[in-house]
XYZ file of C-alpha atoms in Angstrom:
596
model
C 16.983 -51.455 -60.576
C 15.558 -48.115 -61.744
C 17.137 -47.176 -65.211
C 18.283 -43.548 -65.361
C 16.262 -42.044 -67.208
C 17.689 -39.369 -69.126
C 19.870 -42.513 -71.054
C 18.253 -41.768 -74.309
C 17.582 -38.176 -74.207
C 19.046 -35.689 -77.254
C 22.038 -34.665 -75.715
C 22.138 -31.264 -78.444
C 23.459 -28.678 -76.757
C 21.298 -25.860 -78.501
C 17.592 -27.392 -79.291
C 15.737 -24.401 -80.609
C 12.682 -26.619 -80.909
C 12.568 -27.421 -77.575
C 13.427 -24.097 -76.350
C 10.653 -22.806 -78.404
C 8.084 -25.167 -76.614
C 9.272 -23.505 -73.315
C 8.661 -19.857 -74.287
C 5.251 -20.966 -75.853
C 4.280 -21.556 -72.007
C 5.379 -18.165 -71.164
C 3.570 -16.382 -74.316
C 0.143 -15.842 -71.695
C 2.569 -13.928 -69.629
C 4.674 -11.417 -72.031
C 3.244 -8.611 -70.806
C 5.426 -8.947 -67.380
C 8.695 -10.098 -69.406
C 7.990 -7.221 -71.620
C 8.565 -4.873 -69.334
C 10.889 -6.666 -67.199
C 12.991 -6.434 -70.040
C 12.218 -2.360 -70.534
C 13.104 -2.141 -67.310
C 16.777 -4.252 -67.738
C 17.349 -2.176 -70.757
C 16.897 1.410 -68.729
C 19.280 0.069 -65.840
C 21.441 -0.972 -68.841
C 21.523 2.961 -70.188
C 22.077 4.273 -66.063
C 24.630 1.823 -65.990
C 26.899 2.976 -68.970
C 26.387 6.563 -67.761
C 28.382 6.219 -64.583
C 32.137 5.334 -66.442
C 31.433 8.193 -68.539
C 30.669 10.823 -65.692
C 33.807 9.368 -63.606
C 35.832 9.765 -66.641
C 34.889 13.428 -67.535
C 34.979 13.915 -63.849
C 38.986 12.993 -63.508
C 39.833 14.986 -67.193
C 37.395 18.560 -66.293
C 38.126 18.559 -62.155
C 40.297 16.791 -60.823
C 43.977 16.612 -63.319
C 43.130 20.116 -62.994
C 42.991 20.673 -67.051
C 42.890 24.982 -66.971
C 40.857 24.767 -70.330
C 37.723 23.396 -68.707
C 37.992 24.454 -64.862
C 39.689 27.545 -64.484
C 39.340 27.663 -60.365
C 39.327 25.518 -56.879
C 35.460 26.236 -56.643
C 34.587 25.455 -60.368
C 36.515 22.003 -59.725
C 34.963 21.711 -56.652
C 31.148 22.286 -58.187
C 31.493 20.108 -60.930
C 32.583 16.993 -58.796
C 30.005 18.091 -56.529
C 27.630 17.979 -59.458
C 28.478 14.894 -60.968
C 28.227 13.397 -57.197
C 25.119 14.342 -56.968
C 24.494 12.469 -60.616
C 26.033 9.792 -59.401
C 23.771 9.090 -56.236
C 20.669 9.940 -58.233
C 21.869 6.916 -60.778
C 22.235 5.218 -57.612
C 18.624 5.605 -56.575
C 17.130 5.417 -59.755
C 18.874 2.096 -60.271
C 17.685 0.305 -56.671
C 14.209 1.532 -57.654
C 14.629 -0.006 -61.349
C 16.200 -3.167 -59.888
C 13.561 -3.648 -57.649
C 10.612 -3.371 -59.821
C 12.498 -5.805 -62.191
C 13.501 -8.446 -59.359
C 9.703 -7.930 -58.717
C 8.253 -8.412 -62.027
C 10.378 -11.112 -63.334
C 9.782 -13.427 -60.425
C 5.762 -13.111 -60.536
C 5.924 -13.611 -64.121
C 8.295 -16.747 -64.325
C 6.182 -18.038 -60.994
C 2.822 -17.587 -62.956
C 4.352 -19.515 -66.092
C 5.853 -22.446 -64.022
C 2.311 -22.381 -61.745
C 1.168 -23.421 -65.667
C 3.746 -26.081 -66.588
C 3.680 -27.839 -63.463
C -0.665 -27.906 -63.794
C 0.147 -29.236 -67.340
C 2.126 -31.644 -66.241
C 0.558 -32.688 -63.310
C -2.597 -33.108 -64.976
C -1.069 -34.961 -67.874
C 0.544 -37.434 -65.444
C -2.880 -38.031 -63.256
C -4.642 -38.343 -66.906
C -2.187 -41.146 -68.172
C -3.506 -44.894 -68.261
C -2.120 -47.388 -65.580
C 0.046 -49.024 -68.197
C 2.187 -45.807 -67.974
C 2.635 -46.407 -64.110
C 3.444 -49.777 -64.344
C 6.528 -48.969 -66.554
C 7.746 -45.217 -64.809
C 8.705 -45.001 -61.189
C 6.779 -42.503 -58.907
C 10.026 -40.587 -57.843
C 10.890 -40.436 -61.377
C 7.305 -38.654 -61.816
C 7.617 -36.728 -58.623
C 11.340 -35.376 -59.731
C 9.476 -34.279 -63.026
C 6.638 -32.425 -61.068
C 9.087 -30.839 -58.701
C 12.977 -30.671 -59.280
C 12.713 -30.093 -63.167
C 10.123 -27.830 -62.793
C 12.292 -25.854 -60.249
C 15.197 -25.725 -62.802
C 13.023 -24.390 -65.678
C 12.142 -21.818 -63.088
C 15.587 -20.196 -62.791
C 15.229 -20.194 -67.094
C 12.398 -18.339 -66.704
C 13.493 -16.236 -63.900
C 16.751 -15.488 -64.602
C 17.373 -16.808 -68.316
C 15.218 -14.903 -71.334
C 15.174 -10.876 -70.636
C 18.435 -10.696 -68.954
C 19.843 -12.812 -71.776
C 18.740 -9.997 -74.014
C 20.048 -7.594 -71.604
C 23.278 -8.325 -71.522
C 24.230 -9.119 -75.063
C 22.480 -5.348 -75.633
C 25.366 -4.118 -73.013
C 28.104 -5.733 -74.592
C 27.098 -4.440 -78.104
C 26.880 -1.019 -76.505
C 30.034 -1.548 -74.504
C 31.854 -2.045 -77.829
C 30.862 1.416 -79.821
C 31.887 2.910 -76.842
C 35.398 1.622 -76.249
C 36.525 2.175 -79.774
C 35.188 5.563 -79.515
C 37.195 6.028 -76.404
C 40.210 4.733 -78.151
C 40.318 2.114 -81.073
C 43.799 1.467 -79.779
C 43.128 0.429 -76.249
C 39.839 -1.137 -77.789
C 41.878 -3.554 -80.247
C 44.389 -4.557 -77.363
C 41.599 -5.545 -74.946
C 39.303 -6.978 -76.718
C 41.882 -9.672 -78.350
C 41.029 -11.490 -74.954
C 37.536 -11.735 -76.212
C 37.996 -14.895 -78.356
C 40.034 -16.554 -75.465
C 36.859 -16.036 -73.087
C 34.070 -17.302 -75.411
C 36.131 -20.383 -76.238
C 36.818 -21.155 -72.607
C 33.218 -20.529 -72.537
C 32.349 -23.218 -74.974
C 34.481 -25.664 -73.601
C 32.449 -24.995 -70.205
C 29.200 -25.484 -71.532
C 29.510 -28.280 -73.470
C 30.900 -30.153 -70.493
C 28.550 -28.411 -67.996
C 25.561 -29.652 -70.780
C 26.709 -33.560 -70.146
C 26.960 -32.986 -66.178
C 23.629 -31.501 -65.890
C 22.117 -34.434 -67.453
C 24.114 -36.551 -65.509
C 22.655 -35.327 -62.466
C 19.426 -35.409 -62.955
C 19.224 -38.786 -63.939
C 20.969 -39.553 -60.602
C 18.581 -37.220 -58.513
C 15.425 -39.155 -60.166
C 16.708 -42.846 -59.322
C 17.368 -41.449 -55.533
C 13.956 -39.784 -55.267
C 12.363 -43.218 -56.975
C 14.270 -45.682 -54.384
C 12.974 -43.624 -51.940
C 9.350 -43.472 -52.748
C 10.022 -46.897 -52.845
C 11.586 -47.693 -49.386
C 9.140 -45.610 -47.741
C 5.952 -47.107 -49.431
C 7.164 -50.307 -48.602
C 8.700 -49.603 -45.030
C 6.375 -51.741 -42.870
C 7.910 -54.979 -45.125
C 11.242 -53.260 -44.062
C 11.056 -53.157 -40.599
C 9.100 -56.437 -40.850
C 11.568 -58.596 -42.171
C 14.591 -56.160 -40.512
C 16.061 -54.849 -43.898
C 17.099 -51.781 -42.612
C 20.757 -52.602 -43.258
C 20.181 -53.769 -46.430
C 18.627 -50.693 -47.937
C 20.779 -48.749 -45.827
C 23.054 -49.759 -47.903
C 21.261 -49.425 -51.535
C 20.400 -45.639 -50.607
C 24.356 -45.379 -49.846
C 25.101 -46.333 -54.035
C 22.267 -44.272 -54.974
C 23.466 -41.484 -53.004
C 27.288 -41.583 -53.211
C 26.304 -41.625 -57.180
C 24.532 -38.406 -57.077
C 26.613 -36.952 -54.835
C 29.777 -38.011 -57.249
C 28.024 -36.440 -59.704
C 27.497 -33.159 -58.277
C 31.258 -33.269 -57.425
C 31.697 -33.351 -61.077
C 30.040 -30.089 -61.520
C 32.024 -28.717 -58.827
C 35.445 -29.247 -60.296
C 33.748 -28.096 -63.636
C 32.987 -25.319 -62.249
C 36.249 -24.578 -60.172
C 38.063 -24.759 -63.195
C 35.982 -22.130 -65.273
C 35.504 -19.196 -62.673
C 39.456 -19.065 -61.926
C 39.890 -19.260 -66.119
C 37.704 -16.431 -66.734
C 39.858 -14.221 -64.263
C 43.081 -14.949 -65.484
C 41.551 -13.648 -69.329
C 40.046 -10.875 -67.669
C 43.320 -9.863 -65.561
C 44.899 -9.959 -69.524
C 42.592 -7.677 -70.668
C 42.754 -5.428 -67.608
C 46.975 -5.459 -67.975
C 46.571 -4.701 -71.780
C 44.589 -1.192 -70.693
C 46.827 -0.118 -68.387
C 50.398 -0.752 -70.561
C 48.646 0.392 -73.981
C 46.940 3.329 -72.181
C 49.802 4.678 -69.988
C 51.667 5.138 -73.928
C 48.475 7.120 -74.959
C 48.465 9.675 -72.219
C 52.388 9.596 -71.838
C 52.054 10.887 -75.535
C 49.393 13.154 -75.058
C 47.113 11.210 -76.939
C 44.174 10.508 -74.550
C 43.559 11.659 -70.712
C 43.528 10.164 -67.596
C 40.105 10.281 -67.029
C 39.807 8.381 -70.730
C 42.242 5.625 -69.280
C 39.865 5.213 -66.107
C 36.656 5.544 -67.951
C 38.047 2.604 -70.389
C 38.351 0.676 -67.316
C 35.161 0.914 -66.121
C 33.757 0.146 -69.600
C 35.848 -2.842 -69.979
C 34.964 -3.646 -66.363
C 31.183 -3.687 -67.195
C 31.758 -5.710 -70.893
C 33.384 -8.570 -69.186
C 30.920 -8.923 -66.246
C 28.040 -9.369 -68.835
C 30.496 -12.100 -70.704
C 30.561 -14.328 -67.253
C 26.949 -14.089 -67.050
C 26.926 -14.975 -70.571
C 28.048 -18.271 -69.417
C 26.294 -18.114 -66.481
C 23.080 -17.958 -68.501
C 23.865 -20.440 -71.432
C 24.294 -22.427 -68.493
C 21.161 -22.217 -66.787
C 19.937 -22.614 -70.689
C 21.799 -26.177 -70.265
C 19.967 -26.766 -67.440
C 16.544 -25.773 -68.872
C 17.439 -28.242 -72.051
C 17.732 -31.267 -69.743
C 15.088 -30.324 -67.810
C 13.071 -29.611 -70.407
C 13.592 -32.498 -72.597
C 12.991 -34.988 -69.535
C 9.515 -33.074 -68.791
C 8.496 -33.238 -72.388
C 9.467 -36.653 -72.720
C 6.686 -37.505 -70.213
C 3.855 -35.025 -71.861
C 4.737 -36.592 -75.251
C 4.675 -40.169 -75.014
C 1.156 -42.100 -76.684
C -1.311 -42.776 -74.686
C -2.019 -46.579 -74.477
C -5.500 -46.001 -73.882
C -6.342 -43.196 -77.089
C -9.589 -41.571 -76.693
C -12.592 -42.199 -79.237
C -12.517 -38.928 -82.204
C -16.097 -38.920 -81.305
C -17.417 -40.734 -78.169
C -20.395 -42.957 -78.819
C -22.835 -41.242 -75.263
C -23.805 -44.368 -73.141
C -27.340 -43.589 -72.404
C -29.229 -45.140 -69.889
C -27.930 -46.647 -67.266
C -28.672 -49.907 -66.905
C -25.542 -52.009 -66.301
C -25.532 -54.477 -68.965
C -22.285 -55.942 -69.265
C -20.492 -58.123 -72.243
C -17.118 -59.642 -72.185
C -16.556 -61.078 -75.723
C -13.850 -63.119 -76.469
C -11.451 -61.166 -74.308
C -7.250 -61.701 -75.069
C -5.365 -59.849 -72.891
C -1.417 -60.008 -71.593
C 0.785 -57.216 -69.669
C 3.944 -58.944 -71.436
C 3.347 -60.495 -74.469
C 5.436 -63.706 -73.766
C 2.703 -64.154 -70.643
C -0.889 -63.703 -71.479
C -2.976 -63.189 -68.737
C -6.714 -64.069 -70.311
C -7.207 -66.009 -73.036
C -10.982 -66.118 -74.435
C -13.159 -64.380 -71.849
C -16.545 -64.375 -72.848
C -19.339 -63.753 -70.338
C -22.431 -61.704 -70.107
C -23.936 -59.860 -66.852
C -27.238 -58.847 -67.333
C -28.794 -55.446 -65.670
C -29.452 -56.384 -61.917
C -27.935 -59.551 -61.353
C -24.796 -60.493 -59.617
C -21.605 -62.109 -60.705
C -18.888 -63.872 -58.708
C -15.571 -64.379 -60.283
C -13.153 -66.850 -58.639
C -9.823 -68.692 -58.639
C -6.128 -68.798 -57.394
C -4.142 -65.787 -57.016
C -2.522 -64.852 -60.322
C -5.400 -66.362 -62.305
C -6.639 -62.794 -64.030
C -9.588 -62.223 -61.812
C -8.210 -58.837 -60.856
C -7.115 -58.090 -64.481
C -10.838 -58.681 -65.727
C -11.821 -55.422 -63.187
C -9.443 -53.333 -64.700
C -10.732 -54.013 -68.154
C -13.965 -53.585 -67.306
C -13.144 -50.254 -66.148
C -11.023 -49.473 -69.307
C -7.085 -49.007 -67.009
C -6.373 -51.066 -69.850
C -7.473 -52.368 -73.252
C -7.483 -56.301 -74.583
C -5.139 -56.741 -77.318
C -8.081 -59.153 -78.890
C -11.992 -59.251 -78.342
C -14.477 -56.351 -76.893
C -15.707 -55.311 -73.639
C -19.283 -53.632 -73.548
C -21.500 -51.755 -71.395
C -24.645 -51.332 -71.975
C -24.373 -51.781 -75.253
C -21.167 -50.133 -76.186
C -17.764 -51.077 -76.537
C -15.358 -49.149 -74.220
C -12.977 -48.057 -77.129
C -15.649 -45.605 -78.039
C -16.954 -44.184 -74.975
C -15.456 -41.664 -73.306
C -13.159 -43.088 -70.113
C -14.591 -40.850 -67.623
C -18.039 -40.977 -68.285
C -17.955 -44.575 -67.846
C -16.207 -44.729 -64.404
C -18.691 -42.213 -63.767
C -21.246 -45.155 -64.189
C -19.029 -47.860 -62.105
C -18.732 -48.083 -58.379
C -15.134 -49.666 -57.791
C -14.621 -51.091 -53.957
C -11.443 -52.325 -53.892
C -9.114 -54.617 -51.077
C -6.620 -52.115 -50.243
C -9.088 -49.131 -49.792
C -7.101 -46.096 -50.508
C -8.203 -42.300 -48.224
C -6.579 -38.997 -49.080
C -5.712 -37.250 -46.373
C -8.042 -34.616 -45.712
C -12.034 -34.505 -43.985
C -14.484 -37.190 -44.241
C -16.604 -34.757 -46.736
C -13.176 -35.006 -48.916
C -13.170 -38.880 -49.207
C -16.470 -39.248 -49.698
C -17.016 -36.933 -52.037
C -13.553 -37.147 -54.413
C -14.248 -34.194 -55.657
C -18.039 -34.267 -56.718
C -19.703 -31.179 -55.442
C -22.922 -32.292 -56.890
C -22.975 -34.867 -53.479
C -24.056 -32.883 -50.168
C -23.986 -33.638 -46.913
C -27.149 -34.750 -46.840
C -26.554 -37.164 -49.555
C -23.195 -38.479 -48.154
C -24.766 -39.394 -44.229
C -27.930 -40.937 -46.196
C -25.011 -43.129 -47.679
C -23.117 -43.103 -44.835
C -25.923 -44.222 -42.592
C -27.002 -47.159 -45.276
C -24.052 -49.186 -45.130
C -23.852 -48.397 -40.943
C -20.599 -46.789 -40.816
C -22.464 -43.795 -38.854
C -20.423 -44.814 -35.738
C -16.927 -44.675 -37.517
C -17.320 -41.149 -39.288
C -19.208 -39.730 -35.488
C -15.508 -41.376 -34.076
C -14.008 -39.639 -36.215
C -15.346 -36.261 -35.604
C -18.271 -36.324 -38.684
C -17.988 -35.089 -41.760
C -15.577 -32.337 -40.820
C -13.289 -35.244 -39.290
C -9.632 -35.523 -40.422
C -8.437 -38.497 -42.077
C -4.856 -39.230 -41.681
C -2.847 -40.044 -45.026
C -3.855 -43.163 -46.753
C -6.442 -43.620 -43.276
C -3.315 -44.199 -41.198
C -5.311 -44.477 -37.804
C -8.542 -46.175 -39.009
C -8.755 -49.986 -39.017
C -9.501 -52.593 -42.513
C -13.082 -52.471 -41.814
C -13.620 -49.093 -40.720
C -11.957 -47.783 -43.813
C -13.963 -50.572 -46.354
C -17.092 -48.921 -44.555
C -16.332 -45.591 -45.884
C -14.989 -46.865 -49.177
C -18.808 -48.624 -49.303
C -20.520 -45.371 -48.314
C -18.074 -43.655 -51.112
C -19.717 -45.930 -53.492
C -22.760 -45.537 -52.722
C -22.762 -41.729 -52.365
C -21.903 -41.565 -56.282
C -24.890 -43.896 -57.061
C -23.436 -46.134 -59.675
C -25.253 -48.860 -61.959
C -22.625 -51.363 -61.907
C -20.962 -52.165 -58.940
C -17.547 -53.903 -59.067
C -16.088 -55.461 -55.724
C -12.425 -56.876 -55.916
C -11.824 -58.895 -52.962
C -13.470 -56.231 -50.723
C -13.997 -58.471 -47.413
C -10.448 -60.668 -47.681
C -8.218 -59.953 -44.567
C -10.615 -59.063 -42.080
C -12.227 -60.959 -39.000
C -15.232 -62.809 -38.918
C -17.196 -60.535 -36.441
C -16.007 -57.451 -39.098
C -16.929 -59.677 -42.224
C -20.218 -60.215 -41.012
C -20.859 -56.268 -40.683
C -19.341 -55.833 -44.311
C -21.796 -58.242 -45.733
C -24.811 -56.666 -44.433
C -23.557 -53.223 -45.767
C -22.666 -55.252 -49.090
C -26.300 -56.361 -49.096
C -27.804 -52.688 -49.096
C -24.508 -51.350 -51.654
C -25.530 -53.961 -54.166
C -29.280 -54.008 -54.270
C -30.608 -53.095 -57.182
C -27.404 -52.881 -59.051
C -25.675 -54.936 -61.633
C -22.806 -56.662 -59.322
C -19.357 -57.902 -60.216
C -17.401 -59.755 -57.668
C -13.759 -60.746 -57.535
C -14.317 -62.662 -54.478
C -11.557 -64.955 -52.319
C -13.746 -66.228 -49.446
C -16.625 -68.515 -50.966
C -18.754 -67.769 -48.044
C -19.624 -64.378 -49.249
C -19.991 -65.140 -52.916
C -23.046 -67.644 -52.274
C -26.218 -66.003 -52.810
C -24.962 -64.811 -56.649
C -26.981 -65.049 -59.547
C -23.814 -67.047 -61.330
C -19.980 -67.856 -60.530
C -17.187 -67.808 -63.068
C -14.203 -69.859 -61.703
C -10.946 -68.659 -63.708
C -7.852 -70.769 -63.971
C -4.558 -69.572 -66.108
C -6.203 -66.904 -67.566
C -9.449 -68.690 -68.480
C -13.020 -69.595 -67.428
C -13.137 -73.387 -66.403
C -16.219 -73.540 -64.914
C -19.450 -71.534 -64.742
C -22.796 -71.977 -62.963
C -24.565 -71.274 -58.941
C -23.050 -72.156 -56.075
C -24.426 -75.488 -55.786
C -24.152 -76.254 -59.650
C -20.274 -75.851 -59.181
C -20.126 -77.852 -55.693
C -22.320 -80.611 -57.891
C -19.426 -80.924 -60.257
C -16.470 -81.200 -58.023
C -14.352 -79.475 -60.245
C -11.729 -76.211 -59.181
C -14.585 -74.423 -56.907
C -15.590 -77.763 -54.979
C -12.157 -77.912 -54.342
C -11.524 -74.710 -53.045
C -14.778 -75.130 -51.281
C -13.318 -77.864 -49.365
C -10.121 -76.095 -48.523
C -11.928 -73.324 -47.264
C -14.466 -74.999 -45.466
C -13.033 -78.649 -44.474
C -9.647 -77.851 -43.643
């Protein structure tokens, strides 16, 4: 069962380290939030300017004070006038808003097109060991869903953050300037609301976490039931995972019912401390004009005011929330970008030279658990040209001696050189750049035939790919297909085993490497298909240094030397008929194979 994994995460519910980290990702792009946040600060000033032109509006026009208006028409004018300010506020505001919706979203898209490279990359970068030990949804949830929620941080979080604790600071000044009286009265709801606030957050911090973990164990289960749905439907487990997806599932959605009620609880609080606040104006501020001490149009434009300080105070929350969000988010993203490589690379990478493919295995100790080792005391040599067949039972390390070879993973004892180096000082790539890997379960991305072959490498053109294509005679299967321009269905979903080992062959060869490594690259195919392999085999590995992992004998017979592996080490070593002359493991699996 998949471990949630945000169990050991910080749980602080203000990390200014982490936060920190977050903006450095946006510092490329502070040109848009710049004036993003010029832009929030102008529809900040247009806003405050509407209360105040209300207000004057009621005391100058409209109670009908004879000081200010003396006649119908003046009154009439001057709301006229401030209509007309009013509507040009109006405008200037949807044009502000706009250009800020705009600007913010294109900036916080450009910074999370960034992360999710940087993460992405980091993850495709990371040695197998990592994959062994973290589930693919749990990856895929970090590339997608908690990228998503730093988006709304980014989007919605850092200028209008800034925005609105700039309005309520305004907000202030300008009810006690109205009236410290009415200002005192309201604003003793203040305390109330941020402590509600505080109580929400801290509990919304826990839930957020919460549900994450349970949207990365669904996502891994079903990465898991999917890659494995033909053993499903094979063995009719339908029911039975059915039924695991239901826990998974009724867990997250019990979780986001969590948030619900957390959330149902907080909106209806923050209206009931409002409606205090909004009672306190209208009994303290009916005294102050019953005494003559403010006007009507005061009372109203206090309203307003206070009607504008307590919207920024919910989205206060609102925000700190979203912050919560980005925390958890954040701290399960950076959790995957910051743990050690098992596989560090060289300081300064020894440069392989030549290509010759030389290779030494010298007393090799290697285990994936350390109560289980898988080789103990691997020492061979391969020299340049010649091949070498490695044999034995299933679970014997013949598989595990490939991936070493091609540095997935390192021995915890003894070296592994190539050509004259040891792999812990030459740069990862380069050498995979020198090794041709064909392996059982050939794996196609879907895309064109060009696509596969290449993997990237423009360096190969077409010319270069049907030369290789043509070599190992999978011509016919790529014309089938529709040539190089062909589509290949995901993971080569309508091609058979041996059409798509003819293309992995013609892969190979395209890239022209010096040391060929095939791990069991004819088992599970037909006789008629095996004998069209081997002849494409024949051309891949001629003239190349040639390392076998090989389950049928029959194809393993012409090598230069066999290595027959048993619990992790090499019992027996020689040619085909020096092993079958000293009836040991191979002249027994000879037999099996061959006698029945």
């Amino acid at each position: 069962m998949v471990r949630p994994p945000d169990d050991d995460l910080t749980g602080r519910a203000f990390d200014t380290h982490l936060l920190r980290r977050l903006l450095s990702y946006a510092r490329p792009h502070m040109r848009g939030f710049f004036f993003s946040t010029l832009l929030l600060l102008l529809l900040a000033v247009m806003t405050l300017f509407v209360p105040y032109l209300v207000g004057q509006a009621i005391n100058d026009y409209l109670v009908g004070d004879p000081s200010v208006a003396t006649s119908d028409d003046t009154r009439t004018q001057g709301v006229r006038w401030t209509a007309t300010f009013l509507l040009g506020i109006g405008v200037a505001t949807f044009l502000c808003r706009f250009a800020q919706i705009t600007i913010t979203n294109l900036t916080g898209q450009k910074v999370i097109h960034d992360l999710r490279m940087s993460v992405f990359t980091h993850i495709t970068s990371r040695d197998l060991r990592f994959f062994d030990k973290t589930p693919v949804g749990t990856l895929v949830t970090r590339v997608t869903g908690d990228i998503e929620t730093l988006n709304e941080f980014f989007v919605s979080g850092i200028d209008v953050l800034f925005s609105d604790l700039v309005r309520i600071a305004a907000i202030t000044v300008l009810l006690f300037a109205i009236d410290w009286q009415m200002a005192l009265a309201t604003l003793a709801t203040v305390p109330l609301i941020l402590l509600w606030a505080f109580i929400f957050q801290r509990r919304s911090r826990k839930l957020f976490r919460e549900v994450r973990g349970h949207v990365s164990n669904v996502n891994a289960f079903m990465n898991e039931a999917l890659t494995g749905i033909h053993v499903v439907h094979a063995f009719g487990r339908e029911r039975a995972i059915h039924g695991r997806f239901q826990e998974k599932n009724s867990g997250l959605r019990d979780a986001h019912m969590k948030t619900v009620r957390n959330f149902s609880w907080f909106f209806p609080g923050m209206e009931l401390l409002s409606a205090l606040g909004m009672s306190a104006v209208l009994v303290v501020g009916y005294q102050l004009v019953s005494g003559g001490h403010v006007g009507t149009g005061d009372v109203v434009m206090f309203w307003l005011y206070l009607t504008l300080f307590i919207e920024p105070l919910r989205q206060l929350a609102d925000k700190y929330n979203i912050l919560q969000a980005a925390v958890a988010a954040g701290e399960r993203v950076f959790r995957v970008l910051d743990e050690p490589s098992d596989l560090p690379p060289p300081e300064e990478p020894e440069p392989l030279g030549e290509a010759r493919g030389h290779v030494v295995f010298d007393d090799v100790h290697f285990h994936y658990d350390e109560r289980k080792p898988v080789l103990e005391g691997i020492d061979f040599e391969v020299p340049p040209g010649t091949r070498l067949a490695v044999v034995g039972p299933s679970g014997s390390g013949k598989s595990t001696i490939i991936s070493l070879l091609c540095r997935f993973y390192d021995p915890q004892q003894g070296r592994i050189l190539v050509d004259g180096h040891d792999l812990r000082h030459v740069d990862a790539q380069s050498l995979r750049r020198r090794i041709g890997v064909v392996l059982q379960d050939v794996f196609l991305f879907e895309g064109t035939v060009r696509e596969n072959l290449r993997l990237g490498d423009d360096r190969l053109d077409d010319a270069r790919l049907m030369e290789a294509v043509r070599s190992v005679q999978a011509e016919p299967v790529v014309e089938r297909i529709g040539g190089l321009d062909g589509h290949i269905r995901e993971r080569g979903a309508t091609l058979s085993t041996g059409e798509k080992q003819l293309l992995a062959f013609a892969r190979t060869l395209a890239h022209d490497p010096a040391l060929l490594v095939l791990d069991e690259a004819t088992a599970n195919i037909d006789t008629e298909t095996e004998v069209l392999l081997q002849r494409a085999l024949d051309r891949l590995m001629k003239g190349r240094t040639a390392i076998v992992i090989a389950h049928r004998l029959s194809t393993i017979q012409e090598c230069d030397r066999i290595l027959v592996v048993h619990h992790g080490q090499i019992r027996e070593s020689g040619t085909h008929d020096e092993l079958l002359a000293q009836r040991g493991i191979y002249a027994r699996l000879y037999r099996l194979q061959f006698e029945g």
